[in-house]
Short mmCIF file of C-alpha atoms and ligand atoms in Angstrom, two decimals:
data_model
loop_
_atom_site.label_atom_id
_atom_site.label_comp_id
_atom_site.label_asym_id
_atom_site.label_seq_id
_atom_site.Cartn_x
_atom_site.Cartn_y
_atom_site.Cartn_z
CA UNK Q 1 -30.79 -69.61 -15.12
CA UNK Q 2 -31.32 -70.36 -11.21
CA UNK Q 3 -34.57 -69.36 -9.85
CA UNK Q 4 -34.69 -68.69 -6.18
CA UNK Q 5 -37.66 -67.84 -3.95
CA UNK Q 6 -37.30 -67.03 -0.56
CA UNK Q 7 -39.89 -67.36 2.00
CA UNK Q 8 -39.35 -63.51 2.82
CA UNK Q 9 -37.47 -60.55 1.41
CA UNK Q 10 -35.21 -60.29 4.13
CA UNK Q 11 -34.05 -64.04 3.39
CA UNK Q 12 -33.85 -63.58 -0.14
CA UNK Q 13 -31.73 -60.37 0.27
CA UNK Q 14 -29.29 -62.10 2.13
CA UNK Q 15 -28.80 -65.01 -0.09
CA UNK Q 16 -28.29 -62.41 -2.87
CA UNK Q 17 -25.76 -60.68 -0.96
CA UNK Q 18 -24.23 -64.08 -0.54
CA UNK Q 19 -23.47 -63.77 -3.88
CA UNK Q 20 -21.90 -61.11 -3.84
CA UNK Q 21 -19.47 -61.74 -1.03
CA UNK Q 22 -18.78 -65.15 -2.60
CA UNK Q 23 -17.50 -63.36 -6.11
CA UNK Q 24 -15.26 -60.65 -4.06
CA UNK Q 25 -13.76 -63.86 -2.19
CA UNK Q 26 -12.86 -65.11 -5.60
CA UNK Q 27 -12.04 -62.14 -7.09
CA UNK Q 28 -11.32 -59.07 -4.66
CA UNK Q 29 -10.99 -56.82 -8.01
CA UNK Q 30 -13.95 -57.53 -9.23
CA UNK Q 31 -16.19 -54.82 -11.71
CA UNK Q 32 -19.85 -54.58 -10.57
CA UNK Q 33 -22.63 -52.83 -11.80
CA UNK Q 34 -24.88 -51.49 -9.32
CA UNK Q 35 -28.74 -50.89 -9.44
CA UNK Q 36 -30.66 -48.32 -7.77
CA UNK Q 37 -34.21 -48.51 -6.61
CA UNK Q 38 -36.74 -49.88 -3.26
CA UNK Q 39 -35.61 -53.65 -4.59
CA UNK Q 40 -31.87 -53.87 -3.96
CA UNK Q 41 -31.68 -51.91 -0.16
CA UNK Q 42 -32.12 -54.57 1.84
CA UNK Q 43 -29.68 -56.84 -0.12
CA UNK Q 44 -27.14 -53.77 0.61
CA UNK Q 45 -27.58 -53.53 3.94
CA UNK Q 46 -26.76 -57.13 3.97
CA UNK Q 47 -23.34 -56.58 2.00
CA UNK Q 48 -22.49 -53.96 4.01
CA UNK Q 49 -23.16 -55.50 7.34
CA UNK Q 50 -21.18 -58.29 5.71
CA UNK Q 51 -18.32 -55.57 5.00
CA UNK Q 52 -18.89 -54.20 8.75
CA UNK Q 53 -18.25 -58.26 10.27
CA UNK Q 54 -14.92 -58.39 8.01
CA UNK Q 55 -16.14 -61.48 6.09
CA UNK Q 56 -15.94 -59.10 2.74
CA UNK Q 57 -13.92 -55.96 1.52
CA UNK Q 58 -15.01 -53.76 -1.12
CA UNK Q 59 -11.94 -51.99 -0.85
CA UNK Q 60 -10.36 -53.32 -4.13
CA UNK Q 61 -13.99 -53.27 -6.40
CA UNK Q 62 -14.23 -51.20 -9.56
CA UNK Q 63 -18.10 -49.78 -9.42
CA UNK Q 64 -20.21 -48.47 -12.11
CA UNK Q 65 -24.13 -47.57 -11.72
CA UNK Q 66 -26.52 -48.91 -14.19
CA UNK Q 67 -28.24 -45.46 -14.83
CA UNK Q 68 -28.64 -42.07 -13.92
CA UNK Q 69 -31.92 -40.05 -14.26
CA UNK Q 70 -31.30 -36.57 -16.24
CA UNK Q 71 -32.87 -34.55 -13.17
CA UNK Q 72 -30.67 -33.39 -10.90
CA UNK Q 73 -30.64 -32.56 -7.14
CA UNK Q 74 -30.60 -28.82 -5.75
CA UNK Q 75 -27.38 -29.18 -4.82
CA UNK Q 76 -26.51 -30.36 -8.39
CA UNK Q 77 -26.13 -34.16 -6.98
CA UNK Q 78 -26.57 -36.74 -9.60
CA UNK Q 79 -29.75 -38.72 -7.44
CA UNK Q 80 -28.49 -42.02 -8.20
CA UNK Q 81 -25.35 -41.40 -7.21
CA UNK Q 82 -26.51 -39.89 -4.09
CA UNK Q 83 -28.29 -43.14 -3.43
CA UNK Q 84 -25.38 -45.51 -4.35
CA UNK Q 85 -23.28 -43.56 -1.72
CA UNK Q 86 -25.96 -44.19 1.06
CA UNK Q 87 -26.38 -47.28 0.68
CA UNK Q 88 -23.19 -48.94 -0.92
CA UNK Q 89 -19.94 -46.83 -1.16
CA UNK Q 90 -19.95 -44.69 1.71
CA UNK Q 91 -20.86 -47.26 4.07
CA UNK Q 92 -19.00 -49.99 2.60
CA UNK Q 93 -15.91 -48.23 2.17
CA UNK Q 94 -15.64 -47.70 -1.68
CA UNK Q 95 -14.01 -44.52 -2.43
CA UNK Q 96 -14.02 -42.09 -4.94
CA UNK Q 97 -11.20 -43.18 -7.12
CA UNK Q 98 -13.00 -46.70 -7.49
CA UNK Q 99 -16.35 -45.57 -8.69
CA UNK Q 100 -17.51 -44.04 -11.90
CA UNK Q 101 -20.70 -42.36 -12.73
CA UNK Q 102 -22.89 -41.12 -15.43
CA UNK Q 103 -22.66 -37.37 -15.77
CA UNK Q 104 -26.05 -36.17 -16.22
CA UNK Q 105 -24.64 -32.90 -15.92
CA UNK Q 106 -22.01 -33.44 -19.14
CA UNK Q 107 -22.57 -30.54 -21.72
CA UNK Q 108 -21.82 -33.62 -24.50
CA UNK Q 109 -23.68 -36.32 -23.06
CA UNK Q 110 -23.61 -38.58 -26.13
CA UNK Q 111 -19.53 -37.95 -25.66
CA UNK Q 112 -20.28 -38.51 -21.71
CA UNK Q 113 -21.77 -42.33 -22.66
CA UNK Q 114 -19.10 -43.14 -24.91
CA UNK Q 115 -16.46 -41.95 -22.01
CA UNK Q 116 -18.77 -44.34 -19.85
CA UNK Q 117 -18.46 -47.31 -22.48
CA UNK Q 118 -15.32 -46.97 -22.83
CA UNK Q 119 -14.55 -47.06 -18.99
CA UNK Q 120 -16.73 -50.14 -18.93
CA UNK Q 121 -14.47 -52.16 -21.67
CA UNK Q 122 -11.26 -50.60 -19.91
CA UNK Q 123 -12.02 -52.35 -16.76
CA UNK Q 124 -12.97 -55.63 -18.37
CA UNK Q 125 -15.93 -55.32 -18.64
CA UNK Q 126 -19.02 -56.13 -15.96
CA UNK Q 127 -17.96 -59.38 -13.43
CA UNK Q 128 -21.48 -58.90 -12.14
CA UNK Q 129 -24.66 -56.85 -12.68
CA UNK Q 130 -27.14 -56.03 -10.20
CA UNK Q 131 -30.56 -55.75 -11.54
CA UNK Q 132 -33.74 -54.92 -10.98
CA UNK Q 133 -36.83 -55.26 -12.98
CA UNK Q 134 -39.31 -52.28 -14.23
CA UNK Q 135 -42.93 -52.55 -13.93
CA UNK Q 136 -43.23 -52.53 -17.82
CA UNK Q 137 -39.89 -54.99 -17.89
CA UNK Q 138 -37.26 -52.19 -18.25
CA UNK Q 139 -33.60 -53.05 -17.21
CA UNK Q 140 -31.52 -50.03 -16.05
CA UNK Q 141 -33.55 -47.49 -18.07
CA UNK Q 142 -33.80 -49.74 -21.10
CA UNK Q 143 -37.23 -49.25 -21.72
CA UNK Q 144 -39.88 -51.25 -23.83
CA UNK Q 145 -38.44 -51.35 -27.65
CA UNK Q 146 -34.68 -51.08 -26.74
CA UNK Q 147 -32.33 -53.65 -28.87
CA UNK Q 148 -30.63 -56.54 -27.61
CA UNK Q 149 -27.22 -54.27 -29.05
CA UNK Q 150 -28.08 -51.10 -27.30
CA UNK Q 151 -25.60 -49.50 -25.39
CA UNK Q 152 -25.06 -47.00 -23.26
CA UNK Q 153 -27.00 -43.90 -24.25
CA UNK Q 154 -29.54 -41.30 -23.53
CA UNK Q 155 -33.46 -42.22 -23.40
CA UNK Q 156 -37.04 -40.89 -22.58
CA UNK Q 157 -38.37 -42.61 -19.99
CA UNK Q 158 -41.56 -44.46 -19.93
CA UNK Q 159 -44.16 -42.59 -17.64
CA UNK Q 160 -44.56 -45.46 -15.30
CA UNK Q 161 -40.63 -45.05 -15.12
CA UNK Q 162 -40.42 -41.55 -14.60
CA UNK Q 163 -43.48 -41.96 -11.80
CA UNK Q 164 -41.37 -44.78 -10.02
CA UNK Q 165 -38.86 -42.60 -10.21
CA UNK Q 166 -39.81 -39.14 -9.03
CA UNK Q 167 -41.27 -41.35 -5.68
CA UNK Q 168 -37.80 -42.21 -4.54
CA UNK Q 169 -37.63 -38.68 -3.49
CA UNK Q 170 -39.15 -36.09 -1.81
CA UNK Q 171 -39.59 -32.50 -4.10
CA UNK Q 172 -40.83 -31.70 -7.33
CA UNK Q 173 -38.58 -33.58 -9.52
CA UNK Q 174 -39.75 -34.24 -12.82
CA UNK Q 175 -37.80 -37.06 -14.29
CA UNK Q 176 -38.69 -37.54 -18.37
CA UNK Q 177 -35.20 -39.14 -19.49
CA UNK Q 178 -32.16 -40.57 -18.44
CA UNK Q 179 -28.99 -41.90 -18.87
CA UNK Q 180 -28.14 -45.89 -18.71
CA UNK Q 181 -25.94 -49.06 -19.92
CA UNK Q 182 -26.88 -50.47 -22.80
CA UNK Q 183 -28.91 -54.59 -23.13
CA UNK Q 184 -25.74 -55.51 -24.90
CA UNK Q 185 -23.66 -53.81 -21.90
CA UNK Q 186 -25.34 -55.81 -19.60
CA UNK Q 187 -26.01 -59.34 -21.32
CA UNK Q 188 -21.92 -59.12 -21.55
CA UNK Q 189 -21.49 -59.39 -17.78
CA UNK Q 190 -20.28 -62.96 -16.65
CA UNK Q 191 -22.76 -62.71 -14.23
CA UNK Q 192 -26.00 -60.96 -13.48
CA UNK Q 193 -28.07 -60.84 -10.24
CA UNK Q 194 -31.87 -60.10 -10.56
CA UNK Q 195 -34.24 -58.99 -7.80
CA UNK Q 196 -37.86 -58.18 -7.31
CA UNK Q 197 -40.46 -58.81 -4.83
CA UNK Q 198 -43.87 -57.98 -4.25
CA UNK Q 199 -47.11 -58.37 -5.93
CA UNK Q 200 -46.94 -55.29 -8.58
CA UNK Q 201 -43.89 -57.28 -9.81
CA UNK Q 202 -45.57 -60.78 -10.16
CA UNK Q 203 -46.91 -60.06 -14.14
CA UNK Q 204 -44.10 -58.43 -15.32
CA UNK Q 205 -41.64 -61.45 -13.61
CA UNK Q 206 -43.89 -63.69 -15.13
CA UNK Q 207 -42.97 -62.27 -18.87
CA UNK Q 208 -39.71 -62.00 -18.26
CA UNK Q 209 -38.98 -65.23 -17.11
CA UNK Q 210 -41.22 -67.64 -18.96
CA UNK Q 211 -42.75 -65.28 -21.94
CA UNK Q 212 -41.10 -64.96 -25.44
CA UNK Q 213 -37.68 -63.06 -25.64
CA UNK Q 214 -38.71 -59.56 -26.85
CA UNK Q 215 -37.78 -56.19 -27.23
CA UNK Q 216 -41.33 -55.42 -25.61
CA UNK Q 217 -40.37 -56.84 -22.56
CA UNK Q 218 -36.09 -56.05 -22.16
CA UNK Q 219 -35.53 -58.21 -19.22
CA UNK Q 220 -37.27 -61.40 -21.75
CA UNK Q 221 -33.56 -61.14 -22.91
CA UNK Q 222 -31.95 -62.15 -19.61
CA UNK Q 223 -33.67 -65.82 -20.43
CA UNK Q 224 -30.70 -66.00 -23.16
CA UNK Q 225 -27.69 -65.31 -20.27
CA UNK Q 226 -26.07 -68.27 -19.16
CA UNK Q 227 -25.52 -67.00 -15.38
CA UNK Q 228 -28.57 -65.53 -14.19
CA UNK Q 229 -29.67 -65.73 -10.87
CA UNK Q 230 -32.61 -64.45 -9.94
CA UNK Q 231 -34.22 -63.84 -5.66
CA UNK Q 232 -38.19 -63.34 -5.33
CA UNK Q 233 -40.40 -63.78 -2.73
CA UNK Q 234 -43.35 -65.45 -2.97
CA UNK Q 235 -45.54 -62.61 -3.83
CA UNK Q 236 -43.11 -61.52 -6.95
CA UNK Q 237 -42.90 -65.81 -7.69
CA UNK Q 238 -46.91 -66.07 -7.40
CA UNK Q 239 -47.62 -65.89 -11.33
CA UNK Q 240 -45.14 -68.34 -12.85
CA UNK Q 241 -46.66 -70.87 -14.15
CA UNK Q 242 -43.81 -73.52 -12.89
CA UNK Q 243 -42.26 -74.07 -16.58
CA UNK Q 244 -39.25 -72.47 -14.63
CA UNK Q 245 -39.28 -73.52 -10.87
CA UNK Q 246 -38.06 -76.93 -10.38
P1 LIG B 301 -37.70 -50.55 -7.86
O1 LIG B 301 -37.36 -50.12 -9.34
O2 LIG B 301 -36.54 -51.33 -7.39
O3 LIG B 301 -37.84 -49.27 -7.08
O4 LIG B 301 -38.96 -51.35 -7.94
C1 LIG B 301 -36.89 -51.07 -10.23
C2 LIG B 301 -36.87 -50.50 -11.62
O5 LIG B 301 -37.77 -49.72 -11.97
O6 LIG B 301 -35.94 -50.85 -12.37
#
């Protein structure tokens, strides 16, 4: 596990999208697993600029989403999706026939997550996984009490959740459950990226990283991936207790 903290977001953001464009220069094909939420924008406005200077293509990617809230848009628009193509695919170039969703929308969605799965294994599985980290230590939309072998599936979400949520958009959205990967889907990944900053993220980063692995905290698991790098800034860094930051 690498530990980095950045003197500002900004900084961090680009290191992280260093990352990214270092793995696509090894391996232009590569599967990646995309977050949504405030934490990863800057980091892909980074990647894209990177995409924009030619030092990166994303032309060749295979790109899932971590999650996918079970609201939809008035225009029927899966939100997260809608998000991913603002901020990733549309102006990085990825196109259509490279990305794959969840279907909130699916009539069967326990048959939509196994398609999902099953797309997942087809491509290889996940070369890297970008992550954030939930107030109450959810990853994707695996919420307090999920097992280390969940996969992708349906779940309520966690008020806190659904209230982080609904504030990524304007209207009257309720959100109460969602779609996402599974712990096991994402502890499989070769290699995982985590992000958080601010202060309201200093506890929980705190548990993850130097509290005992637990289902009560999901993203305690990540302390048993071998290739985890995680970028803070010093106000998401400012409760460790140093048993991690050499
Ligand atoms: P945020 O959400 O990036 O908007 O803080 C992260 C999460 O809840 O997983």
């Amino acid at each position: 596990m690498e530990i980095q903290v950045n003197p500002t977001w900004e900084e961090a953001s680009r290191h992280a999208a260093d990352v990214i464009v270092e793995l696509l220069r090894r391996k232009p094909n590569a599967v990646i697993c995309f977050a949504t939420g405030n934490t990863p924008k800057l980091m892909y406005r980074e990647l894209v600029r990177c995409v924009r200077e030619g030092r990166v293509s994303l032309a060749d990617i295979r790109a899932f989403a971590l999650d996918e809230p079970g609201t939809v848009s008035e225009t029927n628009v899966p939100f997260f999706r809608a998000f991913l193509d603002e901020h990733v695919y549309e102006p990085g170039g990825v196109q259509d026939f490279q990305i794959d969703s969840l279907n909130p929308l699916a009539d069967d969605l326990d048959a939509e997550c196994r398609r999902y799965q099953a797309a997942i294994r087809e491509a290889g599985g996940f070369d890297l996984v970008i992550l954030g980290i939930g107030l109450n230590g959810h990853l994707a939309y695996n919420e307090p009490g999920s097992t280390r072998s969940s996969r992708t599936r349906r779940v309520q979400l966690a008020p806190s959740t659904s209230q982080v949520t609904a504030a990524y958009y304007t209207g009257e959205s309720a959100f109460e459950w969602g779609l996402t990967v599974g712990l096991a889907d994402i502890l499989d990944a070769k290699q995982l990226l985590v992000l958080a900053n601010g202060e309201s993220k200093a506890a929980i980063v705190q548990q993850a990283l130097e509290g005992a692995v637990s289902e009560r905290v999901p993203a305690s698991f990540l302390q048993e991936h071998g290739a985890v790098r995680w970028f803070l800034d010093p106000a998401a860094a400012s409760q460790l207790r140093g048993k991690t930051l050499s």
